[in-house]
Tab-separated table of C-alpha atoms and ligand atoms in Angstrom:
chain	number	residue	atom	x	y	z
P	1	MET	CA	0.000	0.000	0.000
P	2	PRO	CA	1.446	3.386	-0.868
P	3	PHE	CA	0.596	5.349	2.262
P	4	THR	CA	0.364	4.148	5.806
P	5	LEU	CA	-0.909	7.321	7.438
P	6	ASP	CA	-4.485	8.304	6.915
P	7	GLY	CA	-6.543	11.223	8.040
P	8	ASP	CA	-5.611	13.859	5.487
P	9	ASP	CA	-6.139	14.289	1.801
P	10	ALA	CA	-3.254	12.026	0.679
P	11	ILE	CA	-5.585	9.194	-0.139
P	12	GLN	CA	-9.263	8.645	-0.590
P	13	ARG	CA	-10.971	5.468	0.459
P	14	VAL	CA	-13.188	4.881	-2.543
P	15	LYS	CA	-14.906	1.903	-4.095
P	16	PRO	CA	-14.966	1.245	-7.822
P	17	THR	CA	-18.234	2.181	-9.527
P	18	PRO	CA	-19.846	-0.946	-11.032
P	19	ILE	CA	-20.245	-1.353	-14.794
P	20	PRO	CA	-23.169	-3.079	-16.533
P	21	ASP	CA	-22.776	-6.351	-18.424
P	22	PRO	CA	-19.089	-7.005	-17.672
P	23	HIS	CA	-17.382	-9.404	-20.059
P	24	TRP	CA	-13.825	-10.591	-20.617
P	25	VAL	CA	-11.978	-8.751	-23.360
P	26	ALA	CA	-8.428	-9.830	-22.506
P	27	PHE	CA	-6.686	-11.849	-19.844
P	28	SER	CA	-2.994	-12.509	-19.244
P	29	SER	CA	-2.417	-15.919	-17.716
P	30	SER	CA	1.229	-14.940	-17.327
P	31	THR	CA	0.311	-12.035	-15.019
P	32	ALA	CA	-2.232	-14.272	-13.287
P	33	LYS	CA	0.558	-16.740	-12.519
P	34	LEU	CA	2.609	-13.911	-11.005
P	35	LEU	CA	-0.326	-13.398	-8.636
P	36	ASN	CA	-0.797	-17.136	-8.037
P	37	ILE	CA	-4.355	-17.071	-9.343
P	38	PRO	CA	-5.494	-20.670	-9.983
P	39	LEU	CA	-6.334	-21.091	-13.682
P	40	ASN	CA	-8.357	-23.572	-15.738
P	41	ALA	CA	-7.145	-25.373	-18.868
P	42	HIS	CA	-7.914	-22.261	-20.984
P	43	GLY	CA	-5.703	-20.070	-18.821
P	44	MET	CA	-8.712	-18.327	-17.250
P	45	PRO	CA	-9.421	-18.044	-13.506
P	46	LEU	CA	-10.998	-21.142	-11.991
P	47	ASP	CA	-13.010	-18.879	-9.735
P	48	GLU	CA	-15.505	-17.046	-11.946
P	49	GLY	CA	-15.768	-14.345	-9.294
P	50	TRP	CA	-12.651	-12.729	-10.762
P	51	LEU	CA	-14.694	-11.235	-13.615
P	52	SER	CA	-16.862	-9.222	-11.218
P	53	LEU	CA	-13.844	-8.213	-9.147
P	54	LEU	CA	-11.832	-7.023	-12.123
P	55	ALA	CA	-14.858	-5.163	-13.462
P	56	GLY	CA	-14.960	-3.254	-10.182
P	57	ASN	CA	-18.410	-4.665	-9.425
P	58	VAL	CA	-17.527	-6.529	-6.213
P	59	LEU	CA	-14.579	-6.394	-3.806
P	60	HIS	CA	-13.933	-10.074	-3.260
P	61	THR	CA	-13.235	-13.399	-4.896
P	62	GLN	CA	-13.524	-16.736	-3.120
P	63	GLU	CA	-9.967	-16.271	-1.880
P	64	TYR	CA	-9.472	-12.513	-1.523
P	65	GLN	CA	-11.280	-9.675	0.169
P	66	PHE	CA	-10.258	-6.125	-0.708
P	67	SER	CA	-11.840	-4.075	2.011
P	68	ASN	CA	-9.815	-0.864	1.639
P	69	PRO	CA	-9.588	0.247	-1.991
P	70	ILE	CA	-8.000	3.674	-2.347
P	71	ALA	CA	-7.119	6.429	-4.791
P	72	THR	CA	-3.989	8.494	-4.127
P	73	VAL	CA	-3.138	12.123	-4.674
P	74	TYR	CA	-0.192	13.286	-6.739
P	75	SER	CA	0.773	16.446	-8.572
P	76	GLY	CA	3.019	17.026	-11.508
P	77	HIS	CA	4.394	18.809	-14.513
P	78	GLN	CA	2.461	18.249	-17.710
P	79	PHE	CA	4.186	19.169	-20.973
P	80	GLY	CA	6.791	21.086	-18.984
P	81	VAL	CA	4.295	23.192	-17.041
P	82	TRP	CA	3.392	22.820	-13.363
P	83	ALA	CA	-0.135	21.392	-13.376
P	84	GLY	CA	-0.760	21.406	-9.621
P	85	GLN	CA	-2.787	18.672	-8.016
P	86	LEU	CA	-3.706	15.625	-10.054
P	87	GLY	CA	-4.119	12.143	-8.604
P	88	ASP	CA	-5.694	8.792	-9.369
P	89	GLY	CA	-8.654	10.234	-11.236
P	90	ARG	CA	-9.727	6.924	-12.673
P	91	ALA	CA	-7.453	4.317	-11.128
P	92	ILE	CA	-8.430	2.588	-7.904
P	93	LEU	CA	-5.968	0.478	-5.965
P	94	LEU	CA	-7.719	-2.624	-4.664
P	95	GLY	CA	-4.842	-3.908	-2.554
P	96	ASP	CA	-1.872	-6.275	-2.635
P	97	ILE	CA	-1.535	-9.837	-3.879
P	98	GLN	CA	1.791	-11.639	-3.663
P	99	GLY	CA	3.635	-8.371	-3.071
P	100	GLN	CA	2.034	-6.774	-6.134
P	101	GLU	CA	-0.459	-3.921	-6.135
P	102	LEU	CA	-3.639	-4.561	-8.089
P	103	GLN	CA	-5.133	-1.429	-9.594
P	104	LEU	CA	-8.278	-0.991	-11.689
P	105	LYS	CA	-7.942	1.731	-14.325
P	106	GLY	CA	-11.227	3.176	-15.550
P	107	ALA	CA	-13.089	2.067	-12.423
P	108	GLY	CA	-15.049	5.271	-11.836
P	109	ILE	CA	-14.828	8.700	-10.312
P	110	THR	CA	-12.585	9.530	-7.349
P	111	ARG	CA	-11.912	12.731	-5.428
P	112	TYR	CA	-9.111	13.380	-7.923
P	113	SER	CA	-11.142	13.013	-11.121
P	114	ARG	CA	-11.404	16.779	-11.641
P	115	MET	CA	-13.541	17.169	-14.798
P	116	GLY	CA	-13.032	13.563	-15.931
P	117	ASP	CA	-15.577	10.767	-15.916
P	118	GLY	CA	-13.348	8.238	-14.175
P	119	ARG	CA	-13.605	5.900	-17.143
P	120	ALA	CA	-11.311	4.509	-19.826
P	121	VAL	CA	-12.479	3.456	-23.270
P	122	LEU	CA	-12.138	-0.026	-24.740
P	123	ARG	CA	-9.558	1.035	-27.341
P	124	SER	CA	-7.081	2.569	-24.887
P	125	SER	CA	-7.561	-0.257	-22.389
P	126	ILE	CA	-6.668	-2.836	-25.049
P	127	ARG	CA	-3.602	-0.793	-26.014
P	128	GLU	CA	-2.448	-0.560	-22.388
P	129	PHE	CA	-3.034	-4.285	-21.872
P	130	LEU	CA	-1.141	-5.362	-24.979
P	131	CYS	CA	1.734	-2.954	-24.540
P	132	SER	CA	2.274	-3.803	-20.878
P	133	GLU	CA	2.630	-7.453	-21.756
P	134	ALA	CA	4.669	-6.702	-24.887
P	135	MET	CA	7.146	-4.644	-22.865
P	136	HIS	CA	7.421	-7.402	-20.321
P	137	GLY	CA	8.099	-9.831	-23.175
P	138	LEU	CA	10.876	-7.510	-24.347
P	139	GLY	CA	12.416	-7.589	-20.884
P	140	ILE	CA	11.704	-3.915	-20.221
P	141	PRO	CA	10.540	-2.933	-16.719
P	142	THR	CA	6.819	-2.194	-16.813
P	143	SER	CA	3.581	-2.396	-14.916
P	144	ARG	CA	1.866	-5.620	-15.968
P	145	ALA	CA	-1.682	-6.062	-17.175
P	146	LEU	CA	-3.941	-8.768	-15.818
P	147	SER	CA	-7.125	-8.148	-17.740
P	148	VAL	CA	-9.445	-5.942	-19.658
P	149	VAL	CA	-13.129	-6.206	-18.808
P	150	GLY	CA	-15.539	-4.608	-21.263
P	151	SER	CA	-18.991	-3.145	-20.786
P	152	ASP	CA	-21.793	-1.583	-22.803
P	153	LEU	CA	-21.539	1.542	-20.692
P	154	PRO	CA	-21.332	4.470	-23.116
P	155	VAL	CA	-18.416	6.875	-22.699
P	156	ARG	CA	-18.062	10.164	-24.517
P	157	ARG	CA	-14.733	11.055	-26.079
P	158	GLU	CA	-14.518	12.617	-29.585
P	159	THR	CA	-17.274	10.130	-30.430
P	160	MET	CA	-19.362	7.831	-28.259
P	161	GLU	CA	-17.407	4.747	-27.241
P	162	THR	CA	-17.790	2.065	-24.601
P	163	ALA	CA	-16.082	1.694	-21.238
P	164	ALA	CA	-13.555	-0.903	-20.171
P	165	VAL	CA	-11.576	-1.550	-17.021
P	166	CYS	CA	-7.920	-2.524	-17.268
P	167	ALA	CA	-6.499	-4.342	-14.254
P	168	ARG	CA	-2.849	-3.505	-13.869
P	169	VAL	CA	-0.241	-4.815	-11.526
P	170	ALA	CA	3.068	-3.472	-10.191
P	171	PRO	CA	5.107	-3.752	-7.000
P	172	SER	CA	4.246	-0.058	-6.531
P	173	PHE	CA	2.542	2.678	-8.522
P	174	ILE	CA	4.379	5.468	-6.682
P	175	ARG	CA	5.374	8.214	-9.115
P	176	VAL	CA	7.620	11.249	-9.237
P	177	GLY	CA	4.360	13.163	-8.962
P	178	HIS	CA	3.682	11.758	-5.493
P	179	PHE	CA	6.916	13.330	-4.234
P	180	GLU	CA	6.206	16.552	-6.073
P	181	HIS	CA	2.816	16.744	-4.405
P	182	PHE	CA	4.088	16.605	-0.846
P	183	ALA	CA	7.035	18.878	-1.623
P	184	SER	CA	4.780	21.473	-3.247
P	185	THR	CA	2.294	21.399	-0.355
P	186	GLN	CA	5.258	21.506	2.062
P	187	ASN	CA	3.936	18.424	3.785
P	188	ILE	CA	7.385	17.279	4.836
P	189	VAL	CA	6.039	14.660	7.245
P	190	LYS	CA	4.269	12.929	4.393
P	191	LEU	CA	7.192	13.438	2.019
P	192	LYS	CA	9.460	11.655	4.498
P	193	GLU	CA	6.902	8.955	5.107
P	194	LEU	CA	6.700	8.308	1.383
P	195	ALA	CA	10.485	8.112	0.995
P	196	ASP	CA	10.793	5.827	4.030
P	197	LEU	CA	8.086	3.571	2.710
P	198	LEU	CA	9.747	3.328	-0.683
P	199	ILE	CA	13.052	2.445	0.977
P	200	GLU	CA	11.433	-0.100	3.282
P	201	GLN	CA	9.511	-1.831	0.509
P	202	HIS	CA	11.624	-1.409	-2.623
P	203	TYR	CA	15.047	0.095	-1.935
P	204	GLN	CA	16.237	-1.783	1.137
P	205	ASP	CA	19.900	-1.107	0.262
P	206	CYS	CA	19.421	2.544	1.206
P	207	LYS	CA	18.790	1.558	4.804
P	208	GLN	CA	22.495	0.945	5.368
P	209	SER	CA	23.473	4.226	3.754
P	210	ASP	CA	24.787	7.295	5.609
P	211	ASP	CA	22.616	9.384	3.336
P	212	PRO	CA	19.560	7.229	2.559
P	213	TYR	CA	17.529	9.884	0.713
P	214	LEU	CA	20.441	10.872	-1.511
P	215	ASP	CA	20.999	7.226	-2.353
P	216	LEU	CA	17.295	6.725	-2.957
P	217	PHE	CA	17.339	9.586	-5.435
P	218	LYS	CA	20.397	8.162	-7.194
P	219	LEU	CA	18.826	4.730	-7.490
P	220	ILE	CA	15.533	6.045	-8.857
P	221	SER	CA	17.402	8.200	-11.351
P	222	ASN	CA	19.633	5.287	-12.346
P	223	ARG	CA	16.665	2.996	-12.958
P	224	ASN	CA	14.914	5.583	-15.103
P	225	ALA	CA	18.102	6.256	-17.087
P	226	ARG	CA	18.320	2.558	-17.811
P	227	LEU	CA	14.628	2.400	-18.655
P	228	VAL	CA	14.791	5.158	-21.233
P	229	ALA	CA	17.870	3.554	-22.812
P	230	GLN	CA	15.862	0.354	-23.124
P	231	TRP	CA	12.991	2.251	-24.736
P	232	GLN	CA	15.375	3.768	-27.275
P	233	SER	CA	16.807	0.342	-28.027
P	234	VAL	CA	13.454	-1.058	-29.153
P	235	GLY	CA	12.118	2.152	-30.708
P	236	PHE	CA	9.465	2.701	-28.038
P	237	CYS	CA	7.996	6.185	-27.651
P	238	HIS	CA	6.007	6.696	-24.451
P	239	GLY	CA	4.081	9.684	-25.735
P	240	VAL	CA	3.334	11.537	-22.467
P	241	LEU	CA	6.427	11.744	-20.290
P	242	ASN	CA	4.842	14.063	-17.753
P	243	SER	CA	6.320	13.801	-14.268
P	244	ASP	CA	3.125	12.200	-12.988
P	245	ASN	CA	3.677	9.358	-15.448
P	246	ILE	CA	7.201	8.540	-14.247
P	247	SER	CA	7.524	5.616	-11.876
P	248	ALA	CA	9.598	5.741	-8.690
P	249	LEU	CA	10.571	2.146	-9.444
P	250	GLY	CA	11.783	2.851	-12.983
P	251	LEU	CA	8.860	1.030	-14.576
P	252	THR	CA	7.096	1.975	-17.786
P	253	ILE	CA	3.669	3.129	-16.569
P	254	ASP	CA	0.556	4.906	-17.827
P	255	TYR	CA	0.358	3.734	-21.399
P	256	GLY	CA	-1.516	6.264	-23.480
P	257	PRO	CA	-0.645	7.477	-26.974
P	258	PHE	CA	2.563	5.402	-27.083
P	259	GLY	CA	3.989	4.012	-30.294
P	260	PHE	CA	6.787	1.785	-31.500
P	261	LEU	CA	8.772	3.128	-34.423
P	262	ASP	CA	8.008	1.415	-37.682
P	263	HIS	CA	10.313	3.218	-40.116
P	264	PHE	CA	13.080	5.036	-38.300
P	265	GLN	CA	12.723	8.748	-37.954
P	266	ILE	CA	14.793	10.071	-35.105
P	267	ASP	CA	12.385	12.900	-34.282
P	268	HIS	CA	9.253	10.769	-34.599
P	269	ILE	CA	6.297	12.074	-32.536
P	270	CYS	CA	3.874	9.293	-31.593
P	271	ASN	CA	1.328	11.456	-29.770
P	272	HIS	CA	-0.871	13.453	-32.123
P	273	SER	CA	-1.623	15.910	-29.276
P	274	ASP	CA	2.111	16.658	-28.808
P	275	GLN	CA	2.392	19.272	-31.514
P	276	GLY	CA	5.736	20.695	-30.403
P	277	GLY	CA	7.306	17.245	-30.251
P	278	ARG	CA	8.341	17.626	-26.619
P	279	TYR	CA	8.115	13.858	-26.253
P	280	ALA	CA	9.566	12.884	-29.646
P	281	TYR	CA	11.751	9.761	-29.778
P	282	HIS	CA	15.087	11.579	-29.701
P	283	ARG	CA	14.014	13.811	-26.819
P	284	GLN	CA	12.999	11.027	-24.426
P	285	PRO	CA	16.392	10.779	-22.660
P	286	GLN	CA	16.626	14.510	-22.044
P	287	ILE	CA	12.989	14.629	-20.911
P	288	MET	CA	13.587	11.795	-18.468
P	289	HIS	CA	16.559	13.783	-17.155
P	290	TRP	CA	14.254	16.790	-16.790
P	291	ASN	CA	11.787	14.659	-14.828
P	292	MET	CA	14.605	13.540	-12.563
P	293	ALA	CA	15.329	17.242	-11.972
P	294	CYS	CA	11.708	17.600	-10.801
P	295	LEU	CA	12.289	14.669	-8.462
P	296	ALA	CA	15.555	16.182	-7.213
P	297	SER	CA	13.877	19.429	-6.288
P	298	ALA	CA	11.128	17.494	-4.473
P	299	PHE	CA	13.883	15.658	-2.557
P	300	LEU	CA	15.532	18.876	-1.323
P	301	PRO	CA	13.592	19.060	1.964
P	302	LEU	CA	14.569	15.445	2.689
P	303	LEU	CA	18.261	16.180	2.334
P	304	GLU	CA	17.923	19.420	4.237
P	305	MET	CA	17.058	17.354	7.308
P	306	ASN	CA	20.713	16.310	7.559
P	307	HIS	CA	22.557	18.935	5.514
P	308	SER	CA	22.740	22.675	5.141
P	309	ASP	CA	20.543	24.041	2.361
P	310	GLN	CA	23.566	24.678	0.178
P	311	GLU	CA	25.024	21.245	0.809
P	312	ALA	CA	21.716	19.560	0.012
P	313	LYS	CA	21.498	21.467	-3.254
P	314	THR	CA	25.040	20.566	-4.264
P	315	LEU	CA	24.601	16.887	-3.421
P	316	LEU	CA	21.384	16.597	-5.437
P	317	THR	CA	22.747	18.621	-8.348
P	318	ASN	CA	25.776	16.350	-8.567
P	319	ALA	CA	23.596	13.245	-8.327
P	320	LEU	CA	21.341	14.607	-11.062
P	321	ASP	CA	24.360	15.277	-13.274
P	322	GLU	CA	25.148	11.558	-13.217
P	323	PHE	CA	22.031	10.889	-15.280
P	324	ALA	CA	23.683	11.754	-18.592
P	325	SER	CA	26.668	9.448	-18.167
P	326	THR	CA	24.510	6.656	-16.734
P	327	TYR	CA	22.136	6.892	-19.670
P	328	LYS	CA	25.035	6.968	-22.116
P	329	HIS	CA	26.530	3.870	-20.539
P	330	PHE	CA	23.269	1.889	-20.864
P	331	TRP	CA	22.551	3.192	-24.375
P	332	GLN	CA	26.006	2.310	-25.671
P	333	ASP	CA	25.912	-1.110	-24.097
P	334	LEU	CA	22.517	-1.909	-25.595
P	335	PHE	CA	23.309	-0.652	-29.086
P	336	LYS	CA	26.685	-2.407	-29.176
P	337	ARG	CA	24.865	-5.618	-28.400
P	338	LYS	CA	22.232	-4.849	-31.026
P	339	LEU	CA	25.011	-4.702	-33.612
P	340	GLY	CA	26.758	-7.768	-32.204
P	341	LEU	CA	29.799	-5.776	-31.073
P	342	MET	CA	30.802	-7.718	-28.002
P	343	ASN	CA	34.597	-7.149	-28.048
P	344	PRO	CA	34.868	-3.371	-27.547
P	345	GLN	CA	36.796	-1.388	-30.186
P	346	ASP	CA	37.601	2.316	-30.544
P	347	HIS	CA	35.148	3.267	-33.259
P	348	ASP	CA	32.110	1.203	-32.219
P	349	ILE	CA	29.966	4.161	-31.224
P	350	LYS	CA	30.737	5.943	-34.497
P	351	LEU	CA	29.665	2.801	-36.372
P	352	ILE	CA	26.362	2.706	-34.456
P	353	GLU	CA	25.684	6.390	-35.043
P	354	GLU	CA	26.431	6.112	-38.753
P	355	LEU	CA	23.989	3.239	-39.042
P	356	LEU	CA	21.249	5.202	-37.273
P	357	GLN	CA	21.857	8.167	-39.563
P	358	LEU	CA	21.568	5.958	-42.650
P	359	MET	CA	18.420	4.331	-41.261
P	360	HIS	CA	16.920	7.747	-40.575
P	361	ASP	CA	17.797	9.038	-44.069
P	362	SER	CA	16.198	5.987	-45.686
P	363	ARG	CA	13.369	5.623	-43.166
P	364	ALA	CA	14.393	1.983	-42.760
P	365	ASP	CA	12.238	-0.193	-40.521
P	366	PHE	CA	13.798	0.085	-37.050
P	367	THR	CA	12.980	-3.395	-35.765
P	368	ASN	CA	13.607	-5.359	-38.933
P	369	SER	CA	16.862	-3.580	-39.804
P	370	PHE	CA	18.460	-4.615	-36.529
P	371	ARG	CA	16.975	-8.085	-36.718
P	372	SER	CA	18.446	-8.537	-40.227
P	373	LEU	CA	21.921	-7.552	-39.052
P	374	GLY	CA	21.981	-10.678	-36.923
P	375	ALA	CA	21.981	-12.801	-40.070
P	376	VAL	CA	25.077	-11.129	-41.550
P	377	LYS	CA	28.043	-13.506	-41.765
P	378	LYS	CA	31.715	-12.555	-41.482
P	379	SER	CA	32.341	-14.000	-44.951
P	380	ASP	CA	29.362	-12.270	-46.640
P	381	GLU	CA	29.814	-10.235	-49.814
P	382	ILE	CA	28.191	-6.811	-49.502
P	383	ALA	CA	26.110	-7.428	-52.625
P	384	SER	CA	24.519	-10.518	-51.084
P	385	ILE	CA	23.197	-8.764	-47.958
P	386	ALA	CA	19.456	-8.265	-48.510
P	387	LEU	CA	19.156	-5.413	-46.009
P	388	ARG	CA	20.932	-3.065	-48.446
P	389	ASN	CA	17.772	-3.027	-50.577
P	390	GLU	CA	15.972	-1.146	-47.790
P	391	PHE	CA	18.319	1.835	-48.109
P	392	VAL	CA	17.687	4.631	-50.576
P	393	ASN	CA	21.294	5.698	-50.168
P	394	ARG	CA	22.535	2.249	-51.135
P	395	ALA	CA	26.068	3.415	-51.879
P	396	GLY	CA	26.315	4.968	-48.440
P	397	PHE	CA	24.924	1.856	-46.815
P	398	ASP	CA	27.279	-0.385	-48.794
P	399	GLN	CA	30.202	1.625	-47.495
P	400	TRP	CA	28.885	1.231	-43.973
P	401	LEU	CA	28.429	-2.510	-44.540
P	402	GLY	CA	32.057	-2.741	-45.609
P	403	ARG	CA	33.150	-1.172	-42.332
P	404	TYR	CA	30.724	-3.391	-40.401
P	405	LEU	CA	32.069	-6.561	-42.039
P	406	ASP	CA	35.631	-5.475	-41.222
P	407	ARG	CA	34.549	-4.841	-37.658
P	408	LEU	CA	32.889	-8.251	-37.336
P	409	GLN	CA	36.208	-9.927	-38.099
P	410	LEU	CA	37.356	-8.685	-34.661
P	411	GLU	CA	34.575	-10.601	-32.898
P	412	SER	CA	35.597	-13.827	-31.225
P	413	ASP	CA	32.163	-15.460	-31.532
P	414	ASP	CA	31.383	-17.427	-34.681
P	415	ASP	CA	28.480	-16.245	-36.850
P	416	HIS	CA	25.982	-18.648	-35.318
P	417	THR	CA	26.762	-17.690	-31.713
P	418	ARG	CA	26.708	-14.005	-32.560
P	419	GLN	CA	23.341	-14.364	-34.265
P	420	ILE	CA	21.855	-16.093	-31.224
P	421	LYS	CA	23.058	-13.226	-29.012
P	422	MET	CA	21.806	-10.569	-31.438
P	423	ASP	CA	18.421	-12.232	-31.874
P	424	ALA	CA	18.034	-12.166	-28.106
P	425	ILE	CA	18.231	-8.366	-28.078
P	426	ASN	CA	16.747	-7.459	-31.478
P	427	PRO	CA	13.074	-8.466	-31.350
P	428	LYS	CA	11.260	-9.852	-34.330
P	429	PHE	CA	7.859	-8.726	-33.066
P	430	ILE	CA	6.806	-5.413	-31.547
P	431	LEU	CA	3.332	-3.996	-30.923
P	432	ARG	CA	3.025	-2.031	-34.126
P	433	ASN	CA	0.155	0.452	-34.144
P	434	HIS	CA	-1.575	-1.153	-37.091
P	435	LEU	CA	-1.584	-4.529	-35.330
P	436	ALA	CA	-3.117	-3.040	-32.190
P	437	GLN	CA	-5.628	-1.205	-34.346
P	438	LYS	CA	-6.787	-4.404	-36.052
P	439	ALA	CA	-7.274	-6.084	-32.666
P	440	ILE	CA	-9.223	-3.058	-31.400
P	441	GLU	CA	-11.526	-2.928	-34.418
P	442	LYS	CA	-12.355	-6.607	-34.033
P	443	ALA	CA	-12.913	-6.179	-30.296
P	444	GLN	CA	-15.339	-3.348	-30.989
P	445	GLN	CA	-17.344	-6.016	-32.880
P	446	ARG	CA	-17.037	-8.297	-29.836
P	447	ASP	CA	-14.414	-10.529	-31.444
P	448	PHE	CA	-11.502	-10.693	-29.000
P	449	SER	CA	-9.502	-13.370	-30.798
P	450	GLU	CA	-6.954	-10.982	-32.276
P	451	ILE	CA	-6.027	-9.675	-28.828
P	452	ALA	CA	-5.279	-13.231	-27.721
P	453	THR	CA	-3.234	-13.858	-30.875
P	454	LEU	CA	-1.182	-10.696	-30.389
P	455	LEU	CA	-0.641	-11.468	-26.723
P	456	LYS	CA	0.695	-14.908	-27.602
P	457	ILE	CA	3.112	-13.513	-30.208
P	458	LEU	CA	4.298	-10.584	-28.105
P	459	GLU	CA	4.983	-12.725	-25.061
P	460	ASN	CA	7.809	-14.235	-27.134
P	461	PRO	CA	9.034	-11.354	-29.283
P	462	PHE	CA	12.534	-12.673	-29.914
P	463	HIS	CA	11.470	-15.966	-31.473
P	464	SER	CA	10.176	-16.718	-34.951
P	465	GLN	CA	6.704	-18.173	-34.653
P	466	ASP	CA	5.277	-20.460	-37.293
P	467	GLY	CA	2.377	-18.977	-39.198
P	468	TYR	CA	2.817	-15.467	-37.811
P	469	GLU	CA	5.459	-14.050	-40.139
P	470	GLU	CA	3.144	-11.254	-41.304
P	471	TYR	CA	3.025	-9.854	-37.752
P	472	SER	CA	6.695	-8.926	-38.092
P	473	LEU	CA	6.151	-6.830	-41.210
P	474	PRO	CA	5.968	-3.028	-41.287
P	475	PRO	CA	2.504	-1.586	-41.906
P	476	PRO	CA	1.198	-1.418	-45.453
P	477	PRO	CA	1.351	2.234	-46.651
P	478	ASP	CA	-2.368	2.884	-46.034
P	479	LEU	CA	-2.012	1.879	-42.355
P	480	ALA	CA	1.318	3.586	-41.683
P	481	SER	CA	-0.057	6.823	-40.287
P	482	ILE	CA	-2.609	5.809	-37.662
P	483	GLU	CA	-2.972	8.774	-35.329
P	484	VAL	CA	-3.071	8.309	-31.583
P	485	SER	CA	-3.871	11.166	-29.215
P	486	CYS	CA	-4.156	11.776	-25.479
P	487	SER	CA	-7.875	10.988	-25.634
P	488	SER	CA	-8.417	7.742	-23.782
L	1	LIG	P1	-2.957	10.735	-18.023
L	1	LIG	O1	-2.754	11.706	-19.137
L	1	LIG	O2	-3.798	9.534	-18.401
L	1	LIG	O3	-1.682	10.335	-17.364
L	1	LIG	O4	-3.842	11.479	-16.930
L	1	LIG	C1	-3.503	12.708	-16.357
L	1	LIG	C2	-4.385	12.978	-15.155
L	1	LIG	O5	-5.742	13.057	-15.562
L	1	LIG	C3	-4.341	11.897	-14.082
L	1	LIG	O6	-4.494	12.515	-12.838
L	1	LIG	C4	-5.528	11.041	-14.411
L	1	LIG	O7	-6.010	10.337	-13.298
L	1	LIG	C5	-6.525	12.065	-14.905
L	1	LIG	N1	-7.485	11.509	-15.869
L	1	LIG	C6	-7.257	11.153	-17.135
L	1	LIG	N2	-8.384	10.707	-17.722
L	1	LIG	C7	-9.351	10.769	-16.784
L	1	LIG	C8	-10.748	10.457	-16.751
L	1	LIG	N3	-11.377	9.979	-17.816
L	1	LIG	N4	-11.416	10.662	-15.599
L	1	LIG	C9	-10.805	11.162	-14.519
L	1	LIG	N5	-9.503	11.476	-14.474
L	1	LIG	C10	-8.772	11.288	-15.594
L	2	LIG	MG1	-1.038	9.341	-15.966
């Protein structure tokens, strides 16, 4: 549970608002296993009471009773501007199972709903479900998704849609925004309580430290630096990197208008509402750094308990400065591995950057370009490497390939071993927008089969899967520009 103290406005005890006609839209047996939920032969809960629970219609199953569901308050910066108080406006935390928090998103109005209706639409719930599980399949820290339960309840967005409830799971949903809230309201007691709770439950190593809050900050910043490097390495754009959407555990959370790159464009903007491109692909690292600066300033009062004001500022500023080198370290490590460069050489980073430039110039498919590199053999002739056909600047790419082949000669692994290692970091399958869109359109006709198919493929994104080759292809031109906005 995020907060132990009660009696002020930090949390609201609030029950989900029931939905009519709840029905299963999606279910992850993998997440269910994490929670030790007994399943039948179809991978669905043995206890049918789970449907009503995950719809938000009751607060118990045969085994569990959730008597204290809550919504929490947080604040934050949205699109670089202080937005003041926000909070769980449509997410209700039921409680813990197996050390994991179970939260229902779209479960009705809370004290923090402001002008919102407390609901989420079917389309965005399916996208959150699929992407959570896809990210987990890719080995990227993320909140998990247990289920999507649909309903006929009408919900107004740009058009009339229907409601759904997405059950999501994480060891903690504490965000940068939670710290910003208590710092901005100068509720230092609560700020300290929150930091202590995070240390107690998730950052035990800090307990031994002489400066636990400084170390806590460093660890949170380190995890988020690593996370954003991982996003870059699979071409994932989060879409809304507001400080209230940044996890204190370094998890990917709050899936909205996210997108995976199809063709590579370094300044790709996945969120149609983000006109200035604040959250474009190439800006994600610097924006994450910016969010860590928000966290650092919220941590100031914590450090000031044991240091002079000036000392506290210096310590946090120096810790914040480490973000850039930490990120760089993770990014370089990941991209070297993506190119199969295991024995470090002087010009490896230049080789990676040249490739990315060529991919950008030719708008080459991000995922498939890297995946194809794994098949290159040390003895290959440039002319026989099929990937060169994807590059408009073929002469430029051929020159690069020449340098790459020379570089591969310095690798100690044989071709086969290198390919196995590269295939384990360069996925074959990602959640491309057009694939999600097809699953959503079918689901809107009450056919949920495509969601199950995608889930099965994306749980194993690094392996070829018989009969599903087409799911690895870039979108056909007419489906390449699906627009996704903040509306959800
Ligand atoms: P998001 O852009 O989804 O991260 O949401 C930003 C803030 O708006 C959070 O405090 C959400 O809880 C709140 N919010 C978003 N959509 C709704 C909604 N339909 N009803 C109530 N609150 C919402
Ligand atoms: Mg959010």
